[in-house]
Each structure stands twice: as structure tokens, then as C-alpha cells.
Coordinates of N, CA, C and O in Angstrom, one line a residue:
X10 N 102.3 51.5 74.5 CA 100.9 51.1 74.4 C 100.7 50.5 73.0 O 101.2 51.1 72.0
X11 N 99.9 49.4 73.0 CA 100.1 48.6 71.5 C 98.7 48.8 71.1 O 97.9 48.6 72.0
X12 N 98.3 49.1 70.2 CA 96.8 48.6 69.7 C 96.7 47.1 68.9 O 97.5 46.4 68.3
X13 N 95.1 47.1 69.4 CA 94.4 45.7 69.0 C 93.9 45.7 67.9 O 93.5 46.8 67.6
X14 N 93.7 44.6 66.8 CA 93.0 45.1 66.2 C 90.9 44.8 66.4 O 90.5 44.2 67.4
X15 N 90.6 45.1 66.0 CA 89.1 44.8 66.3 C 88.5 43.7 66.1 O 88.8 43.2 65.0
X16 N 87.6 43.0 67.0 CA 87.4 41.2 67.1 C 86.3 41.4 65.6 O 85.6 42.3 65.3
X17 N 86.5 40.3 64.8 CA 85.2 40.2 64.0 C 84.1 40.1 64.4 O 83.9 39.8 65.6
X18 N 83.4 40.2 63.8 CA 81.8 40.7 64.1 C 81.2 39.4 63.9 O 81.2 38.8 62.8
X19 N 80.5 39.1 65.3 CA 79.8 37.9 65.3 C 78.6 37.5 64.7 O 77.7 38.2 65.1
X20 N 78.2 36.5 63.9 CA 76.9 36.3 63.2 C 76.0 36.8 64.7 O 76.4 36.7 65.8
X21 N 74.3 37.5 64.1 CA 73.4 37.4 65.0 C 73.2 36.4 65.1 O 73.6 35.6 64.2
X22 N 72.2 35.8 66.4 CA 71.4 34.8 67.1 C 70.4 34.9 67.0 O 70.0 35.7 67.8
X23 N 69.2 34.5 66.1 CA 67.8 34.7 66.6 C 67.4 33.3 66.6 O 67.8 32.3 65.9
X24 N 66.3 33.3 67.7 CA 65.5 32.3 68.0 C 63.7 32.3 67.8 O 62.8 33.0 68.4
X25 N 63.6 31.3 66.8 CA 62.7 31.1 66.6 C 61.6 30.0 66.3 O 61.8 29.1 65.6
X26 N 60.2 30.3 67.0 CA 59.1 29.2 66.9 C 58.2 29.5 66.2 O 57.7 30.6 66.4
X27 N 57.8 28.8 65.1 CA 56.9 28.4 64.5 C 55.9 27.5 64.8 O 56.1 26.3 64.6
X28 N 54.8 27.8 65.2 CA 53.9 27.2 65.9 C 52.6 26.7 64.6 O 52.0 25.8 65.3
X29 N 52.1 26.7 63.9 CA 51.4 26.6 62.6 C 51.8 26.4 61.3 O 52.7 27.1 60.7
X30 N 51.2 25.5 60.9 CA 51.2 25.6 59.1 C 51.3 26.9 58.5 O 52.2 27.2 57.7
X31 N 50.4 27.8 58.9 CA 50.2 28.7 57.8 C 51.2 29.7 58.5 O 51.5 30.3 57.5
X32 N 51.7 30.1 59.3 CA 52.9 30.8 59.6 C 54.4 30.5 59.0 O 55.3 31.3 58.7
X33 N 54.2 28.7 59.1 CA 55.6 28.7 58.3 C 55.2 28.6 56.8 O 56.1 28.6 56.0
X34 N 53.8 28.6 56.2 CA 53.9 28.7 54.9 C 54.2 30.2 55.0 O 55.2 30.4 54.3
X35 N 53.7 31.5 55.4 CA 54.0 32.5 55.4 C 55.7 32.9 55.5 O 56.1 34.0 55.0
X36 N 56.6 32.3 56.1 CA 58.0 32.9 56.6 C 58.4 32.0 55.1 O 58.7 32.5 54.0
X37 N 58.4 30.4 55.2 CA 59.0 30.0 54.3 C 59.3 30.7 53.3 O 58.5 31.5 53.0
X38 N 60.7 30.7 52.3 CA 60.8 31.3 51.1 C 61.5 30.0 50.1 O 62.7 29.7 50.0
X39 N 60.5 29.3 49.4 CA 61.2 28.6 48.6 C 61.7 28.4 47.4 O 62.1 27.6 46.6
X40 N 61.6 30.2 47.5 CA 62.4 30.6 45.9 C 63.5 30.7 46.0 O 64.0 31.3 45.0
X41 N 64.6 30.3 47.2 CA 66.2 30.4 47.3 C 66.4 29.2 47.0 O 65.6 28.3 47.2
X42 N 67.2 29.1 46.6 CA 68.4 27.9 46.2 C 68.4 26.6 46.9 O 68.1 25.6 46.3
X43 N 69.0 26.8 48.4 CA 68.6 26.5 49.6 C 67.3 26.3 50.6 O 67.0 25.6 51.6
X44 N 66.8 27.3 49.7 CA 65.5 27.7 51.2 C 66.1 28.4 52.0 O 67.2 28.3 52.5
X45 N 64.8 29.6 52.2 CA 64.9 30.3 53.5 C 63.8 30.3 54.3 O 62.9 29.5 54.2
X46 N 63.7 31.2 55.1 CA 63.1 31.6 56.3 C 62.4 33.0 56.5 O 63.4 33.8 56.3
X47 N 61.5 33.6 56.6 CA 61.3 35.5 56.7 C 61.5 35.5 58.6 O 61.0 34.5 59.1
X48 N 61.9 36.1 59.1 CA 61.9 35.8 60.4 C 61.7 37.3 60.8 O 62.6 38.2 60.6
X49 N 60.5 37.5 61.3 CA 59.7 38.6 62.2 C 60.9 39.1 63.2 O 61.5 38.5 64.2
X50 N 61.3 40.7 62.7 CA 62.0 41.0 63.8 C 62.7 42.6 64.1 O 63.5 43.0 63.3
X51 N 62.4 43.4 65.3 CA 62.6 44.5 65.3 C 64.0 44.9 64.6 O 64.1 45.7 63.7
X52 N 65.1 44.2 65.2 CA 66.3 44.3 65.2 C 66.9 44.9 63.2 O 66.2 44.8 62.1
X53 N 67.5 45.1 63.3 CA 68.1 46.1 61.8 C 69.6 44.9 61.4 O 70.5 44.8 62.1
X54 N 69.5 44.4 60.6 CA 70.3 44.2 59.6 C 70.8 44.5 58.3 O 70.3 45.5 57.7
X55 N 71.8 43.9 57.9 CA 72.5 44.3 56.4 C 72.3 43.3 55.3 O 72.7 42.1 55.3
X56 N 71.8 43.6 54.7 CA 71.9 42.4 53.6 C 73.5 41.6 53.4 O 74.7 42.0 53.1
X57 N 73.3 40.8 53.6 CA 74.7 39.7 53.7 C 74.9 39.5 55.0 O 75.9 38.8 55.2
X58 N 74.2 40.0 55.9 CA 75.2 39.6 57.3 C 74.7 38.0 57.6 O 73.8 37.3 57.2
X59 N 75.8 37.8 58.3 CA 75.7 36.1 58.6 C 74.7 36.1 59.8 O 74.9 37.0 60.6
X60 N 73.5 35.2 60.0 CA 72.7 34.9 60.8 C 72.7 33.4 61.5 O 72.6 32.6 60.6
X61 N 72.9 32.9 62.7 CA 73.0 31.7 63.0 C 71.5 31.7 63.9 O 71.6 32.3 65.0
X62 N 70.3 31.2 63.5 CA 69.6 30.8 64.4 C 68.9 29.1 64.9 O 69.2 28.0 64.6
X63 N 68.3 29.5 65.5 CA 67.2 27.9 66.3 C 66.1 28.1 66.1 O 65.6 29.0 66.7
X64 N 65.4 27.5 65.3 CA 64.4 26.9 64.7 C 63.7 26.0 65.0 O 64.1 24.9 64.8
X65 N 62.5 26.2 65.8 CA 61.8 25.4 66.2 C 60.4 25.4 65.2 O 59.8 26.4 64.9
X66 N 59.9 24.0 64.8 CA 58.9 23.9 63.8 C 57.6 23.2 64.8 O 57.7 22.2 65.5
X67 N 56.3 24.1 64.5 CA 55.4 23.4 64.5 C 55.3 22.6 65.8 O 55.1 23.3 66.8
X68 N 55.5 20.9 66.2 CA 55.3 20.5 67.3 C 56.3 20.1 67.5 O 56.2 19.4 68.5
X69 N 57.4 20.1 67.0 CA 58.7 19.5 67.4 C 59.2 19.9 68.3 O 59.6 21.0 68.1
X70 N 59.6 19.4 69.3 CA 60.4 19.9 70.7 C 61.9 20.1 70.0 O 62.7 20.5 70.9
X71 N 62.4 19.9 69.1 CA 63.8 20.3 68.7 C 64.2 21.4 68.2 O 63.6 21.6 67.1
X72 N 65.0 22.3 68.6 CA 65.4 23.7 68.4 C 66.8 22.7 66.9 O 67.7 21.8 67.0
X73 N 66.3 23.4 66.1 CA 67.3 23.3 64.5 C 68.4 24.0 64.8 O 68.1 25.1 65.3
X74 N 69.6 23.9 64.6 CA 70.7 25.4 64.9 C 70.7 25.1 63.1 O 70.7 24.0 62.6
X75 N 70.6 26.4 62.5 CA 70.8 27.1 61.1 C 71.8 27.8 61.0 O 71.9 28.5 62.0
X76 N 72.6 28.0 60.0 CA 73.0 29.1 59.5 C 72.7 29.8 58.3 O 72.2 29.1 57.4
X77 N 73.0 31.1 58.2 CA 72.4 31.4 57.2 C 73.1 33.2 56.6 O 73.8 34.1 57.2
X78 N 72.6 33.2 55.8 CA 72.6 35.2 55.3 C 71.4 36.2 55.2 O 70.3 35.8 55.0
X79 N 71.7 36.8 55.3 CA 70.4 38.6 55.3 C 70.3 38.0 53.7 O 71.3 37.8 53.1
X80 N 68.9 37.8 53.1 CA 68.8 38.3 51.8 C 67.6 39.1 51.4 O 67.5 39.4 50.2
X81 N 66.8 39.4 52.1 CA 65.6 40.0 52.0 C 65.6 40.9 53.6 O 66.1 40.6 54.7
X82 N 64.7 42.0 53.0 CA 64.9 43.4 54.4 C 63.1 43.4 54.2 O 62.5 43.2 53.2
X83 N 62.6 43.6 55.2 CA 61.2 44.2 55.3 C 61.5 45.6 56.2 O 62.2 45.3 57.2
X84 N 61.2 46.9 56.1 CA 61.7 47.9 57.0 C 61.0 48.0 57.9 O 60.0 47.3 57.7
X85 N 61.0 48.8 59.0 CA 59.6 49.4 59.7 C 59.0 50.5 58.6 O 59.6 51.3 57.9
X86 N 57.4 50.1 58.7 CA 56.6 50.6 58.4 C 56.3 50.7 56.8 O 55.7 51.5 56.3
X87 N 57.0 49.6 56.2 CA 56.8 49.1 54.9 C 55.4 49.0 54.1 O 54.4 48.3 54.5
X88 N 55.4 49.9 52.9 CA 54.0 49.3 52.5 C 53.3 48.6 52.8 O 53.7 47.7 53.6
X89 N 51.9 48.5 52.4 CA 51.3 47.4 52.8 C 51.2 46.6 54.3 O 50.9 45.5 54.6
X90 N 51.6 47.6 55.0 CA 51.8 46.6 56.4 C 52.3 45.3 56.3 O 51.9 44.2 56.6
X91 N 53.1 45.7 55.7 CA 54.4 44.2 55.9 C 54.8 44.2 57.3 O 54.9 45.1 58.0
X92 N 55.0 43.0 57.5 CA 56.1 42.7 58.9 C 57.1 43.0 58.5 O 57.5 42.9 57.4
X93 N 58.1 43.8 59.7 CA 58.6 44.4 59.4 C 60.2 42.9 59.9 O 59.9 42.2 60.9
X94 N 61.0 42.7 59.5 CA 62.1 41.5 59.0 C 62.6 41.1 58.4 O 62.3 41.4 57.3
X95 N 63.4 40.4 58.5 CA 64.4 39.8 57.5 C 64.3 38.2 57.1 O 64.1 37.2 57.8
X96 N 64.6 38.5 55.4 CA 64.6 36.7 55.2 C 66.0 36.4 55.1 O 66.8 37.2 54.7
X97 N 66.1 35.0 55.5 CA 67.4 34.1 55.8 C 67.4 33.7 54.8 O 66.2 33.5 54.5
X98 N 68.4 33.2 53.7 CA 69.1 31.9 52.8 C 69.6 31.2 53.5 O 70.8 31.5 53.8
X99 N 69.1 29.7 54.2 CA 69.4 28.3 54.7 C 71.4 28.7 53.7 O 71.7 29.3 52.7
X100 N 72.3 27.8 54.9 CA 73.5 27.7 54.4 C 73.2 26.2 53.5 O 72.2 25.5 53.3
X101 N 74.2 26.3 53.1 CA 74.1 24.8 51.9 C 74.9 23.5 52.8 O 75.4 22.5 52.2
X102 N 75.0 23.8 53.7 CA 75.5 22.7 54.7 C 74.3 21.4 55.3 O 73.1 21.3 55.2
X103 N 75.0 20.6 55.8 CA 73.7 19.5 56.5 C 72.8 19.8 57.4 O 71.7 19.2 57.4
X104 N 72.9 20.7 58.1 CA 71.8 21.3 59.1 C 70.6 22.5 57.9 O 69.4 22.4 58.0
X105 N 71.3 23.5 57.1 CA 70.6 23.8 56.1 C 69.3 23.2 55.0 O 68.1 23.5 54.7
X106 N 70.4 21.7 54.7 CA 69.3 20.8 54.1 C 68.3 20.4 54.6 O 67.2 20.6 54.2
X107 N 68.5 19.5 55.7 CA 67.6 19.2 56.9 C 66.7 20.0 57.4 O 65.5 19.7 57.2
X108 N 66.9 21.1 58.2 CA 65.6 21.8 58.2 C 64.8 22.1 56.8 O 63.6 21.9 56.7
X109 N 65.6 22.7 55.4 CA 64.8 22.7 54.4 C 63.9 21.6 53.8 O 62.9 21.7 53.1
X110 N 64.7 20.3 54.3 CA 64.0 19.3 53.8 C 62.5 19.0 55.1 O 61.4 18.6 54.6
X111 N 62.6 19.2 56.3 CA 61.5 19.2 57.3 C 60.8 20.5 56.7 O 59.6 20.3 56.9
X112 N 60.9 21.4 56.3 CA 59.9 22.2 56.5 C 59.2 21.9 55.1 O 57.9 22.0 55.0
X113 N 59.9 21.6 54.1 CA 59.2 21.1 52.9 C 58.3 19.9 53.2 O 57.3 19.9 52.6
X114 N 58.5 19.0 54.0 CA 57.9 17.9 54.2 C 56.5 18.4 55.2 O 55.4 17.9 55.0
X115 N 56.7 19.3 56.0 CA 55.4 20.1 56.2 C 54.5 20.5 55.5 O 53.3 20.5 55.7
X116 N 55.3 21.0 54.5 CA 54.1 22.2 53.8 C 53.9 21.2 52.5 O 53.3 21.8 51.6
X117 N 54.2 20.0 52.3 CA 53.4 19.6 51.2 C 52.3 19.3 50.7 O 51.5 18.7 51.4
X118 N 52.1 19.5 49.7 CA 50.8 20.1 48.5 C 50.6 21.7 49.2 O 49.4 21.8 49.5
X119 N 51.2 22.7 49.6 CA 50.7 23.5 49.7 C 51.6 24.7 49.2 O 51.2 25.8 49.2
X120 N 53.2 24.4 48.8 CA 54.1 25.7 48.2 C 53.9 26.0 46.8 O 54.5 26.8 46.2
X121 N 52.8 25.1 46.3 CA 52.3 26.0 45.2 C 51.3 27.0 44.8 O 51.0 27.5 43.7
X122 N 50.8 27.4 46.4 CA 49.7 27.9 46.4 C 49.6 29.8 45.8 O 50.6 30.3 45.2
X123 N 49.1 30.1 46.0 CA 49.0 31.6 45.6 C 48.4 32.7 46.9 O 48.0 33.9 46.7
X124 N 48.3 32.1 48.0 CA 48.1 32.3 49.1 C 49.5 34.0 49.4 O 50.7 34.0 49.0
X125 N 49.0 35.0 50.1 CA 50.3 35.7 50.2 C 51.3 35.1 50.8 O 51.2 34.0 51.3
X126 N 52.6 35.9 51.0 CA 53.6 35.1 52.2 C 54.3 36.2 52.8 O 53.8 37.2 52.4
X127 N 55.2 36.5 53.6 CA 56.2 37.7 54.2 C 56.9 38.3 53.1 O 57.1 39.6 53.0
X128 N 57.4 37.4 52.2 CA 58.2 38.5 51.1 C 57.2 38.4 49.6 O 56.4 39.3 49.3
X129 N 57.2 37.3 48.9 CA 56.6 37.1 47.6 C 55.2 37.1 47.7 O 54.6 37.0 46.6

């Protein structure tokens, strides 16, 4: 009898729409490097874990495939009634930039605002 060793652990999948300005000014985080995302979600992660999702913005019929990392945790039942989720860091790849560069081109004149957001 031989043992296996254990498959690596596959990035999660989340799928997500953003239907409004002020939702994706809310999830946006454009204090990463990259750009991220806060994405609304029961599910429990690790900080660092790899995330691959689909990003759908606003009216665009095109689902974005992203990759990305855990870098912000919202828990259940967080001060403040925070949503309880995790923010993504966009990978630094061509799909990364591209959505960061579309979502920036949405929200302009408005990421300097002082408006709240999901993490900052």
C-alpha cells in the first residue's frame, strides 16, 4: 500500500457583480499597489490565500477572470457593522491591470473622496 501525497490546495473561486458606482467605490481599495477589491462574503479565509475570481462591473456584460491574495479580513460581527469579507490585492499581471485600470476609469473624480468604504 503506497501513500499519496496531498493535492495542493486550490485558489478559491468567487464570483462577483457590481452593479453601482457607489458599491464599487465602496469594495474598491486603492491603497494597494495593484488595486484591490473588498468582496462581501460568508466564507472564511487566510490572509495570503490565493483567490481567482470574475468580476463583473457596473453594466458590462463581461465577467474579468482576476487573480489575486487575502489581504484584508472583515470577521463576522465586526465593529461597527462592517460587512463581514475579505479584500483582494489585484495580481500584478495583465488581467490585474486591466480591471484596475477599468475600475479606476469608473470611479474618476471620485477616489479622493472621504466618503466611507468596506475597509478604510
Amino acid at each position: 500500500m503506497s501513500e499519496t501525497a496531498p493535492a495542493a490546495a486550490r485558489p478559491g473561486v468567487l464570483s462577483i457583480n457590481i452593479s453601482s458606482k457607489s458599491a464599487l467605490y465602496a469594495a474598491y481599495m486603492p491603497f494597494l499597489k495593484n488595486g484591490g477589491i473588498f468582496v462581501p462574503t460568508p466564507k472564511t479565509y487566510r490572509l495570503g490565500a490565493e483567490i481567482f475570481m470574475l468580476l463583473q462591473l457596473i453594466d458590462d456584460p463581461a465577467r474579468h477572470p482576476v487573480a489575486g491574495t487575502v489581504v484584508w479580513i472583515t470577521p463576522y460581527g465586526a465593529q461597527g457593522g462592517r460587512t463581514q469579507g475579505v479584500g483582494v490585492h489585484f495580481s500584478d499581471d495583465d488581467a490585474g491591470k486591466v480591471v484596475r485600470g477599468r475600475i479606476e476609469q469608473i470611479l474618476a473624480g471620485h477616489l479622493g473622496s472621504s466618503r466611507p468604504t468596506h475597509t478604510l
